[in-house]
XYZ file of C-alpha atoms in Angstrom:
688
model
C 123.934 56.800 68.298
C 123.164 60.106 69.501
C 125.558 62.128 71.002
C 123.233 62.396 74.314
C 123.093 58.875 74.220
C 126.659 58.183 73.718
C 127.444 60.562 76.854
C 124.559 58.831 78.724
C 126.328 55.344 77.811
C 129.936 56.605 78.855
C 128.259 57.511 82.485
C 127.528 54.209 83.081
C 130.130 52.158 81.567
C 132.527 54.518 83.343
C 130.682 54.292 86.348
C 133.002 52.099 88.962
C 129.896 52.385 91.519
C 127.036 51.433 89.325
C 126.082 48.734 91.766
C 125.485 51.111 94.602
C 122.320 51.819 92.591
C 120.990 48.435 93.590
C 118.911 49.368 96.874
C 118.815 46.158 98.612
C 121.500 43.738 97.438
C 123.967 41.901 99.949
C 126.505 43.838 98.281
C 125.173 47.577 98.539
C 124.084 46.962 102.291
C 127.138 45.448 103.329
C 129.194 48.867 102.297
C 126.193 50.869 103.470
C 126.922 48.935 107.345
C 130.494 49.328 107.000
C 130.031 52.861 105.919
C 127.432 53.247 108.919
C 129.612 51.898 111.466
C 132.754 54.358 110.517
C 130.056 57.507 110.939
C 128.186 55.852 114.140
C 131.632 55.664 115.805
C 133.128 58.757 115.043
C 130.005 61.169 115.576
C 128.658 59.094 118.178
C 131.495 58.454 119.743
C 131.998 62.109 120.474
C 131.846 62.697 124.330
C 129.327 65.164 123.571
C 126.926 63.007 121.493
C 124.769 61.734 124.214
C 123.590 65.147 125.611
C 122.731 66.221 121.892
C 120.786 63.032 121.132
C 118.962 63.178 124.046
C 117.826 67.054 123.958
C 117.219 66.778 120.221
C 114.353 63.568 121.323
C 113.278 65.345 124.481
C 112.275 68.216 122.071
C 111.145 66.073 119.439
C 108.694 64.361 121.882
C 108.286 66.555 124.499
C 104.330 65.946 125.849
C 104.195 69.894 125.844
C 104.372 69.915 121.786
C 101.589 71.975 120.362
C 99.163 69.278 118.834
C 98.087 70.918 115.523
C 94.887 69.653 114.060
C 91.893 69.694 111.639
C 88.847 70.303 112.273
C 85.923 68.123 111.082
C 82.253 67.707 112.426
C 82.567 69.133 115.483
C 86.271 67.159 116.022
C 89.635 68.332 115.896
C 91.627 65.629 114.388
C 95.776 65.094 115.311
C 99.041 62.772 114.807
C 100.824 62.403 117.839
C 104.030 60.828 118.881
C 106.445 61.038 121.913
C 108.584 58.872 124.021
C 105.521 56.214 124.968
C 104.214 56.420 121.145
C 106.817 56.370 119.326
C 105.161 55.010 116.151
C 102.141 57.310 117.023
C 98.510 58.074 117.582
C 95.872 58.709 115.546
C 93.483 60.821 117.900
C 90.531 63.001 118.617
C 89.034 65.668 120.394
C 85.780 68.025 120.580
C 86.826 71.406 119.345
C 85.672 72.653 122.436
C 88.110 70.665 124.156
C 90.864 70.796 122.248
C 91.105 74.634 123.106
C 91.425 74.280 126.344
C 94.915 73.599 127.955
C 94.172 69.877 128.054
C 92.301 68.234 125.610
C 90.326 65.011 126.543
C 91.840 63.252 123.490
C 89.973 60.043 122.413
C 92.581 57.740 120.475
C 91.476 56.044 117.263
C 94.322 53.892 116.497
C 97.532 53.450 118.649
C 99.698 52.551 115.784
C 102.590 51.095 118.248
C 99.741 48.839 119.531
C 98.530 48.004 115.786
C 102.438 47.340 114.677
C 103.343 44.566 117.695
C 99.953 43.168 116.708
C 100.622 42.686 113.268
C 104.396 42.692 113.302
C 105.052 45.335 110.778
C 106.097 48.785 112.105
C 103.022 50.636 110.396
C 103.950 54.549 109.612
C 100.453 56.471 109.441
C 99.712 58.285 106.253
C 97.058 60.215 106.334
C 93.049 59.201 105.904
C 90.154 60.328 103.294
C 86.926 60.454 105.454
C 83.720 59.915 104.132
C 81.236 62.798 103.334
C 78.556 63.862 105.370
C 79.180 61.711 108.355
C 82.807 61.241 108.716
C 82.893 58.137 110.080
C 84.247 56.078 107.627
C 88.052 56.597 106.191
C 90.055 55.328 103.651
C 93.389 54.787 106.087
C 96.879 55.081 104.314
C 99.857 52.800 106.065
C 103.444 52.499 104.968
C 104.998 49.500 105.949
C 108.496 51.295 105.496
C 108.092 54.840 105.939
C 107.853 55.433 101.994
C 105.616 56.554 99.927
C 104.381 53.578 99.034
C 101.155 52.893 101.712
C 98.764 49.955 101.969
C 94.924 51.299 102.062
C 92.110 49.842 104.584
C 88.756 51.039 105.249
C 88.249 52.163 109.130
C 85.620 52.509 110.745
C 85.627 55.522 113.425
C 83.333 55.110 115.751
C 83.845 51.269 116.410
C 87.884 52.034 116.200
C 88.347 48.915 114.053
C 88.771 47.774 110.272
C 86.133 47.231 108.210
C 85.927 43.168 107.834
C 85.356 42.838 103.774
C 85.714 46.752 103.419
C 87.763 48.485 100.878
C 91.489 47.207 101.267
C 94.535 47.735 98.776
C 98.342 46.359 99.027
C 101.051 48.933 99.380
C 101.634 50.958 96.196
C 101.705 54.691 95.047
C 98.142 54.655 94.440
C 95.378 57.206 95.158
C 91.955 56.377 97.028
C 89.055 58.630 97.876
C 85.605 58.408 98.320
C 82.796 58.759 95.643
C 80.065 57.386 97.923
C 79.993 55.216 100.623
C 79.958 52.187 98.465
C 82.310 53.271 95.488
C 86.331 54.309 95.700
C 87.842 56.612 92.731
C 91.189 54.647 92.565
C 94.424 56.026 90.958
C 96.174 53.018 90.582
C 99.545 52.430 90.405
C 99.553 48.517 91.145
C 100.548 46.365 87.933
C 103.288 47.829 85.738
C 100.870 48.829 82.862
C 99.145 50.637 85.575
C 101.995 53.154 85.876
C 103.531 55.967 84.804
C 107.030 55.966 83.626
C 107.858 57.698 87.225
C 105.757 55.143 89.073
C 102.404 57.048 89.983
C 99.349 56.544 88.736
C 98.323 56.262 84.894
C 94.680 54.971 85.514
C 91.325 56.051 87.385
C 89.056 53.249 88.385
C 85.811 52.990 89.786
C 85.766 50.410 92.828
C 82.272 49.101 93.926
C 81.864 47.494 97.179
C 82.077 43.755 97.221
C 84.049 43.801 93.417
C 87.560 42.705 93.722
C 90.077 45.407 93.341
C 91.390 43.694 90.097
C 87.578 44.435 88.892
C 87.483 47.667 89.244
C 86.167 49.956 86.417
C 88.700 52.256 83.944
C 87.262 55.568 83.666
C 90.322 57.916 82.805
C 93.649 57.130 81.737
C 97.062 59.169 81.109
C 99.843 58.512 78.808
C 103.050 56.569 79.704
C 105.221 60.028 79.854
C 102.833 61.549 81.894
C 103.538 62.214 85.608
C 100.217 61.291 87.407
C 96.653 60.832 87.396
C 94.397 61.460 89.977
C 91.126 61.948 90.780
C 88.482 62.931 93.832
C 85.500 65.023 95.066
C 84.813 68.503 95.498
C 81.903 69.768 96.941
C 80.851 73.092 96.545
C 77.617 73.857 99.053
C 75.195 70.966 98.031
C 76.677 70.448 94.457
C 78.912 67.442 93.847
C 81.553 67.992 91.236
C 83.994 64.990 90.229
C 87.170 65.816 89.199
C 89.943 64.277 87.248
C 93.407 65.289 86.478
C 96.205 64.383 84.326
C 99.467 65.970 85.532
C 101.876 66.311 82.523
C 104.719 66.975 84.418
C 105.451 68.900 87.579
C 104.390 72.517 86.214
C 101.541 71.613 84.153
C 98.775 69.862 83.942
C 94.770 69.284 82.140
C 91.714 68.840 84.662
C 88.643 66.970 83.412
C 85.024 66.955 85.118
C 82.922 64.008 84.942
C 79.768 64.497 83.808
C 76.719 62.208 84.782
C 76.741 60.794 81.607
C 80.003 59.634 81.726
C 82.015 61.988 79.685
C 85.115 63.371 81.085
C 85.152 67.136 79.881
C 88.266 68.946 79.575
C 88.170 72.298 81.771
C 89.990 74.775 79.190
C 92.657 76.573 81.791
C 95.614 76.857 80.507
C 98.527 73.799 80.706
C 100.185 75.795 83.710
C 96.908 76.823 85.619
C 97.634 76.665 89.623
C 95.929 77.612 92.522
C 92.946 76.432 91.594
C 89.580 76.097 93.609
C 85.567 75.605 93.352
C 83.827 78.439 95.339
C 80.518 79.569 95.241
C 79.964 78.491 91.748
C 83.127 80.301 90.138
C 86.489 78.741 89.467
C 89.245 80.472 90.874
C 92.701 79.984 89.269
C 96.223 81.659 89.010
C 98.533 80.851 85.755
C 102.634 80.299 85.784
C 102.757 82.394 82.529
C 100.637 85.524 80.862
C 97.503 83.912 79.530
C 94.944 85.512 77.314
C 91.562 84.084 78.497
C 88.869 83.875 75.797
C 86.792 87.258 76.597
C 90.392 88.881 76.247
C 91.352 89.354 80.051
C 95.085 89.129 81.150
C 95.742 86.555 83.167
C 99.163 87.173 84.867
C 101.353 85.502 87.155
C 101.061 86.031 91.060
C 97.409 87.070 90.325
C 94.074 85.515 90.607
C 90.851 85.198 88.466
C 87.603 83.718 88.443
C 85.204 82.380 85.865
C 81.663 81.471 86.227
C 82.023 77.310 86.594
C 78.209 76.875 87.038
C 77.610 78.174 83.287
C 80.558 76.403 81.853
C 79.025 73.006 83.153
C 75.423 74.265 81.692
C 76.702 75.444 78.617
C 80.341 74.056 77.857
C 81.802 77.303 77.367
C 83.221 79.865 79.749
C 81.738 83.786 80.054
C 83.359 86.839 81.350
C 86.639 86.473 83.637
C 86.958 88.685 86.477
C 89.928 89.438 88.571
C 90.443 88.204 92.080
C 93.547 89.569 93.373
C 96.405 91.735 91.208
C 99.752 91.258 91.087
C 101.851 92.942 93.098
C 105.902 93.207 93.504
C 107.488 90.456 95.825
C 104.016 89.359 96.593
C 103.398 85.441 95.815
C 100.443 83.017 96.610
C 101.171 80.552 98.925
C 97.881 78.766 98.465
C 94.162 78.605 98.707
C 91.629 77.193 101.411
C 87.927 77.824 102.094
C 85.352 77.328 104.676
C 81.864 76.563 103.337
C 81.365 80.341 102.888
C 84.451 81.983 102.704
C 87.786 82.102 100.201
C 91.072 82.565 102.097
C 94.532 83.533 100.272
C 97.677 82.542 101.752
C 100.238 85.298 100.550
C 103.917 85.844 100.908
C 105.045 89.455 100.897
C 109.071 89.704 100.525
C 108.929 85.950 102.536
C 106.663 87.336 105.030
C 102.922 85.930 105.526
C 99.790 87.328 105.191
C 96.075 86.035 104.619
C 93.056 87.438 102.868
C 89.731 87.049 103.343
C 87.934 86.886 99.642
C 83.899 87.015 99.578
C 81.612 86.569 96.817
C 78.467 88.859 96.394
C 76.003 89.865 93.517
C 78.645 92.603 93.226
C 81.414 90.113 92.570
C 84.709 89.805 94.546
C 85.634 91.978 97.790
C 88.968 90.949 99.819
C 90.043 92.391 103.014
C 93.382 91.684 105.333
C 92.391 88.704 108.374
C 93.859 90.580 111.281
C 97.093 88.466 112.079
C 100.536 89.156 113.017
C 102.941 91.126 111.147
C 106.640 90.327 109.842
C 106.402 86.379 110.227
C 105.314 83.139 108.546
C 101.625 83.433 108.786
C 99.443 80.021 107.281
C 96.724 78.535 106.971
C 96.485 75.554 109.608
C 93.380 74.526 108.808
C 89.698 75.147 107.267
C 86.394 73.630 107.827
C 85.259 73.061 104.159
C 81.747 72.281 105.257
C 81.328 74.643 108.199
C 82.953 77.887 109.580
C 85.996 77.173 111.525
C 89.668 78.211 110.520
C 92.687 78.369 111.908
C 96.222 80.374 111.488
C 99.718 79.532 112.731
C 102.487 82.062 112.876
C 105.803 81.921 113.582
C 108.946 83.228 113.083
C 112.666 82.467 113.870
C 112.683 83.358 117.147
C 108.742 82.968 118.099
C 107.726 79.719 118.817
C 104.391 78.647 116.583
C 100.974 79.363 117.718
C 97.300 78.647 116.361
C 95.365 81.109 115.874
C 91.472 79.947 115.626
C 88.100 81.210 114.362
C 84.487 79.574 114.547
C 83.167 82.261 112.538
C 85.264 82.588 108.767
C 87.775 84.852 110.629
C 85.902 87.492 112.148
C 86.915 86.994 115.655
C 90.483 85.478 116.355
C 91.669 83.846 119.586
C 95.176 82.244 120.106
C 94.191 78.720 121.208
C 97.584 77.074 121.384
C 101.149 77.787 121.826
C 104.426 76.001 121.953
C 106.170 76.452 124.366
C 109.807 78.213 124.228
C 112.354 75.904 123.786
C 115.482 78.126 124.570
C 115.671 82.401 125.347
C 115.529 84.280 122.357
C 116.129 87.405 124.026
C 119.927 87.518 123.093
C 119.043 87.071 119.516
C 117.850 89.195 116.675
C 116.622 88.270 113.239
C 117.651 89.982 110.136
C 116.984 90.345 106.553
C 119.950 90.889 103.922
C 120.408 90.872 100.062
C 123.761 89.423 98.373
C 124.391 90.622 94.709
C 124.211 87.360 92.534
C 126.551 86.667 89.394
C 124.146 88.105 87.383
C 123.470 91.208 89.391
C 119.831 89.661 90.854
C 119.637 90.963 94.541
C 118.878 87.732 96.915
C 117.255 87.896 100.145
C 118.612 86.205 102.636
C 117.726 86.011 107.123
C 120.519 85.634 109.753
C 119.699 84.435 113.057
C 122.598 85.470 115.715
C 123.269 86.926 119.061
C 122.848 90.690 119.138
C 126.123 91.012 120.906
C 127.837 89.655 118.389
C 131.616 90.951 118.025
C 133.262 88.734 115.755
C 132.819 86.040 112.907
C 131.354 82.711 114.838
C 130.580 79.291 113.253
C 127.133 79.649 111.199
C 124.847 76.981 109.145
C 123.323 78.091 105.735
C 120.618 76.639 104.753
C 118.861 76.405 101.482
C 116.733 74.579 98.903
C 116.054 76.766 95.549
C 113.892 74.502 93.278
C 110.265 73.340 92.567
C 108.821 76.505 93.175
C 108.912 75.560 96.867
C 109.631 78.446 99.304
C 112.072 78.634 102.480
C 110.017 80.859 104.987
C 110.836 81.708 108.616
C 110.199 79.321 111.437
C 110.817 78.349 115.013
C 113.028 75.247 115.632
C 113.545 74.526 119.301
C 116.360 72.027 118.606
C 118.259 74.253 116.170
C 118.236 77.168 118.905
C 119.327 74.623 121.795
C 121.622 72.377 120.000
C 123.175 75.654 117.122
C 122.054 79.034 118.421
C 122.560 78.633 122.137
C 126.346 77.363 121.349
C 127.170 80.671 119.956
C 126.790 80.104 116.542
C 124.355 81.976 113.366
C 121.801 80.779 111.498
C 120.967 81.862 107.712
C 118.760 81.071 105.539
C 118.539 81.701 101.925
C 116.056 82.665 99.230
C 117.788 81.722 96.082
C 116.040 81.336 92.719
C 114.514 78.311 91.735
C 112.282 78.379 95.100
C 108.581 79.747 95.015
C 109.423 82.503 97.715
C 108.276 85.432 94.578
C 106.170 83.581 92.852
C 106.505 81.634 89.421
C 109.631 84.319 87.818
C 111.387 83.517 90.829
C 111.518 80.011 90.127
C 111.503 79.818 86.343
C 114.716 81.861 86.570
C 116.596 78.724 87.756
C 115.186 76.211 85.535
C 116.513 73.486 83.447
C 119.362 75.000 82.010
C 119.364 78.116 84.099
C 120.183 75.938 87.512
C 123.479 77.682 87.502
C 121.546 80.791 88.782
C 120.064 78.613 92.522
C 124.015 77.560 92.522
C 125.418 81.231 92.037
C 122.945 82.832 94.253
C 123.810 80.180 97.094
C 127.361 81.156 96.717
C 126.298 85.013 96.572
C 124.842 84.298 100.111
C 127.857 82.769 101.573
C 130.604 85.343 100.321
C 128.286 88.126 101.373
C 127.854 86.771 105.357
C 131.631 86.597 105.351
C 131.858 90.363 103.561
C 129.347 91.073 106.933
C 131.622 89.684 109.068
C 129.326 87.235 110.281
C 131.048 84.432 109.759
C 134.486 82.920 107.850
C 134.943 80.472 104.978
C 136.312 78.335 107.133
C 133.532 78.513 109.750
C 130.314 78.399 107.369
C 128.421 75.371 107.241
C 125.780 74.555 104.565
C 123.004 71.778 104.608
C 120.376 70.999 102.013
C 117.910 68.053 101.218
C 116.630 66.486 98.463
C 117.006 69.380 95.861
C 118.682 70.986 98.701
C 121.161 68.075 98.601
C 121.897 68.687 95.154
C 122.792 72.332 96.069
C 124.950 71.387 98.429
C 126.738 68.991 96.320
C 127.491 71.375 93.665
C 128.233 73.799 96.043
C 131.127 71.566 97.331
C 131.926 70.397 93.842
C 132.159 74.073 92.087
C 132.942 76.557 95.231
C 134.737 74.369 98.133
C 136.847 77.622 99.093
C 133.795 78.938 100.652
C 132.840 76.597 103.407
C 134.202 74.870 106.328
C 131.690 71.758 106.005
C 129.059 70.473 103.766
C 126.062 68.141 105.045
C 124.351 66.562 101.685
C 121.026 65.010 102.737
C 119.169 62.741 100.446
C 120.200 64.177 97.453
C 120.179 63.853 93.691
C 123.700 64.021 93.020
C 124.064 61.706 89.470
C 122.412 64.031 87.320
C 123.334 62.366 84.111
C 121.403 59.099 85.494
C 118.754 60.542 87.707
C 116.047 59.969 85.472
C 117.021 55.967 85.521
C 116.272 55.588 89.281
C 112.667 55.775 89.881
C 110.951 58.300 90.197
C 113.328 60.621 88.801
C 111.947 60.739 85.312
C 108.880 62.968 87.269
C 111.244 65.748 87.754
C 112.317 66.253 83.952
C 110.441 69.545 83.819
C 112.311 70.703 86.568
C 116.223 69.564 85.422
C 115.591 68.729 81.648
C 116.002 65.017 80.307
C 119.777 63.832 80.248
C 118.587 61.817 76.871
C 118.100 64.994 75.107
C 121.675 66.435 74.063
C 120.625 69.983 75.052
C 119.516 68.881 78.502
C 122.647 66.656 78.769
C 124.807 69.623 78.506
C 123.921 71.473 80.690
C 122.799 68.703 83.356
C 126.638 67.738 82.887
C 128.192 70.942 83.483
C 127.158 70.545 87.137
C 126.325 67.143 87.856
C 127.810 66.776 91.186
C 129.064 63.304 91.168
C 131.030 63.598 87.427
C 132.863 66.383 88.949
C 134.697 65.389 91.944
C 138.313 65.876 91.302
C 141.184 64.037 93.081
C 143.098 67.251 93.768
C 140.460 69.814 95.177
C 140.403 70.570 98.886
C 137.336 69.891 99.600
C 135.811 70.752 103.477
C 134.695 67.469 105.819
C 131.331 66.087 103.860
C 128.491 64.627 105.790
C 126.085 62.413 103.139
C 122.590 60.911 104.559
C 120.177 58.618 103.040
C 117.505 56.056 103.821
C 117.038 52.835 102.279
C 113.661 53.008 102.077
C 113.303 56.292 100.619
C 111.336 55.621 97.137
C 110.981 59.463 96.335
C 115.010 60.240 95.803
C 117.151 56.909 95.311
C 119.834 56.556 97.975
C 121.878 55.334 95.090
C 122.748 59.165 94.870
C 124.582 59.617 98.031
C 126.005 56.348 98.005
C 127.798 56.731 94.900
C 128.691 60.105 95.831
C 130.221 58.974 99.200
C 132.087 56.430 97.348
C 133.577 58.632 94.493
C 135.024 60.881 97.039
C 136.682 58.390 99.086
C 138.250 56.875 96.374
C 139.291 60.431 95.320
C 141.206 60.488 99.057
C 138.676 62.855 100.457
C 138.978 61.221 103.690
C 137.083 64.117 105.643
C 133.889 62.062 103.963
C 131.356 60.241 106.159
C 128.247 58.525 105.224
C 125.290 57.611 107.221
C 121.921 55.637 105.937
C 118.851 54.776 107.687
C 117.677 51.642 106.996
C 113.940 52.728 107.478
C 111.856 55.526 107.255
C 111.452 57.150 103.762
C 112.291 60.698 102.177
C 110.883 62.667 105.076
C 112.285 60.495 107.690
C 108.757 58.942 108.734
C 108.337 56.927 111.677
C 110.123 56.578 115.281
C 111.730 59.844 116.628
C 114.440 58.284 117.825
C 116.099 57.735 114.761
C 115.265 61.050 113.394
C 116.946 61.841 116.724
C 120.143 60.766 116.082
C 120.544 61.404 112.675
C 119.622 65.307 113.988
C 122.512 64.962 116.962
C 125.257 63.716 114.327
C 124.366 66.710 112.295
C 125.347 69.071 114.875
C 128.223 67.010 115.796
C 129.543 66.640 112.576
C 129.148 70.972 112.269
C 130.677 71.755 115.354
C 133.538 69.212 114.956
C 134.565 70.421 111.525
C 133.789 74.035 112.065
C 136.044 73.915 115.454
C 138.631 72.144 113.328
C 138.342 68.719 114.879
C 137.237 66.806 111.802
């Protein structure tokens, strides 16, 4: 038996709380209910809780919240929730009406009404509409708010499900239209159809009138792959059927299905990213340097193109062209395209920009879109078959707005703005840098009162994983429930995230993960050194991978913090691959079944490092029974181990419905939000 397997077996054998990994057992749920009762009594019993909850709910469900939508064939589609429509309305308005102060919305589906009729609390998961009329869709609905969704064919014109139409039970499968009578199914129903992570392994073609189990397989991945997926991409009047095999979170193989039935591999590097097909060109970026067949050196944070039509005809690539050259601390946030223009969303030192690209006979021409500076600029929607595009703009103190164009971003107009939810005039947003343990400078933002005279309670938020950036954004709830109480907010751009492209992420990958934890600690020390706050007044929060971050912060540097919130976290890193779909994250963290990876995972895994005699600050762990992305066992076991070790300041709450993102009814979401702020206020004021 190898050292790693012995270590893994010992971790399981020595784990007195392994039974809490059984998601729905009576023993586990009885424990959850007891913990919930204690936490609710503690936090909801505070005299300030009810006002805090009502403020959060009012802001989440306000009727004047800005409706964000996607334009398609003359309509803007929007999903809307308020106090009356708890599970929400899927609705649409004409583009002209959407631009007015009071759009005339047409309800397509009322999910509260549907749920009452069918006796299931359906949570809307999106829809795939049928080209070219877009009057039919494949509708996704989750029965519990998790990632697994049921699919049904729906007629938008008649506002009804199609009798004897396409329909599939809840799963993590994917569906997209090939044509009106054929659906591309990325199947994850039966065990043989799934990867070891529980995602689709087989792609099939499902003909109208046939049973789902009679669908024809056309592509397969390996059991150890992350997932497969298929869909159709239109480039003008050309239709391309693309199939993909995701090897792990950061590498994949893409295939074009030819008319002959051949699945031809597109010969890009495994770590290609930011791909698009536009005017016969295949545009792509890379996560690591790559020399193209013609000798062109392709670099991270740059974009390149090659003649895709020629490759389809000949099977070989021609010359490669640079579209966008790399620049210092500028990274690519994403690509989007209308019918006639390609848009590149950039992050320049954690601030947004958009570049418009045109393809002419002379090659690529680029020009910046005239959007506001010094904030978070994103592409809100693009009309793939038209010329409309919209952009979002926000920062920590500026409510979000939608800037719209009907002519490929030539003429721009602000058509929607979120109402201000707090008076931002007393506050300032600043960007600083902290020196991490290895000397790397780590940017972070501080939002606080201009006239702050001394240290105040502060909330530090971080993530640091999966190449995901944390960007400035307006949050009315944070303004009302935190800033307006005299507190400060800090947001850290630590390594592991995507703020500065692939290299920033790779600096905290696998065995380098400690860099992210050191970065976060360095930011905490720096805000104290600057006098923004004190260690006793500093609370931290993170969710999912950010929950791992705050869990490690608890066990490694409890002296730096006065309160710790750990949301939907990974915490037992020696068993995370045993809790589905944990195996899908091996490319990020490493495989604990391998000795080298087990060594670095074991060095920081929070669950294994809970100490009996440590002076831990108060801790609040939150998770969800229905979370099918990060298993609730992580948070459950950590809470139990902390409490067993005598850390009485440990609170645990598990929502019994809603998935990883807390989808569904806003009331439980508002309650959780209110409890987090009550916990922070009490802990940082010395009441916990």
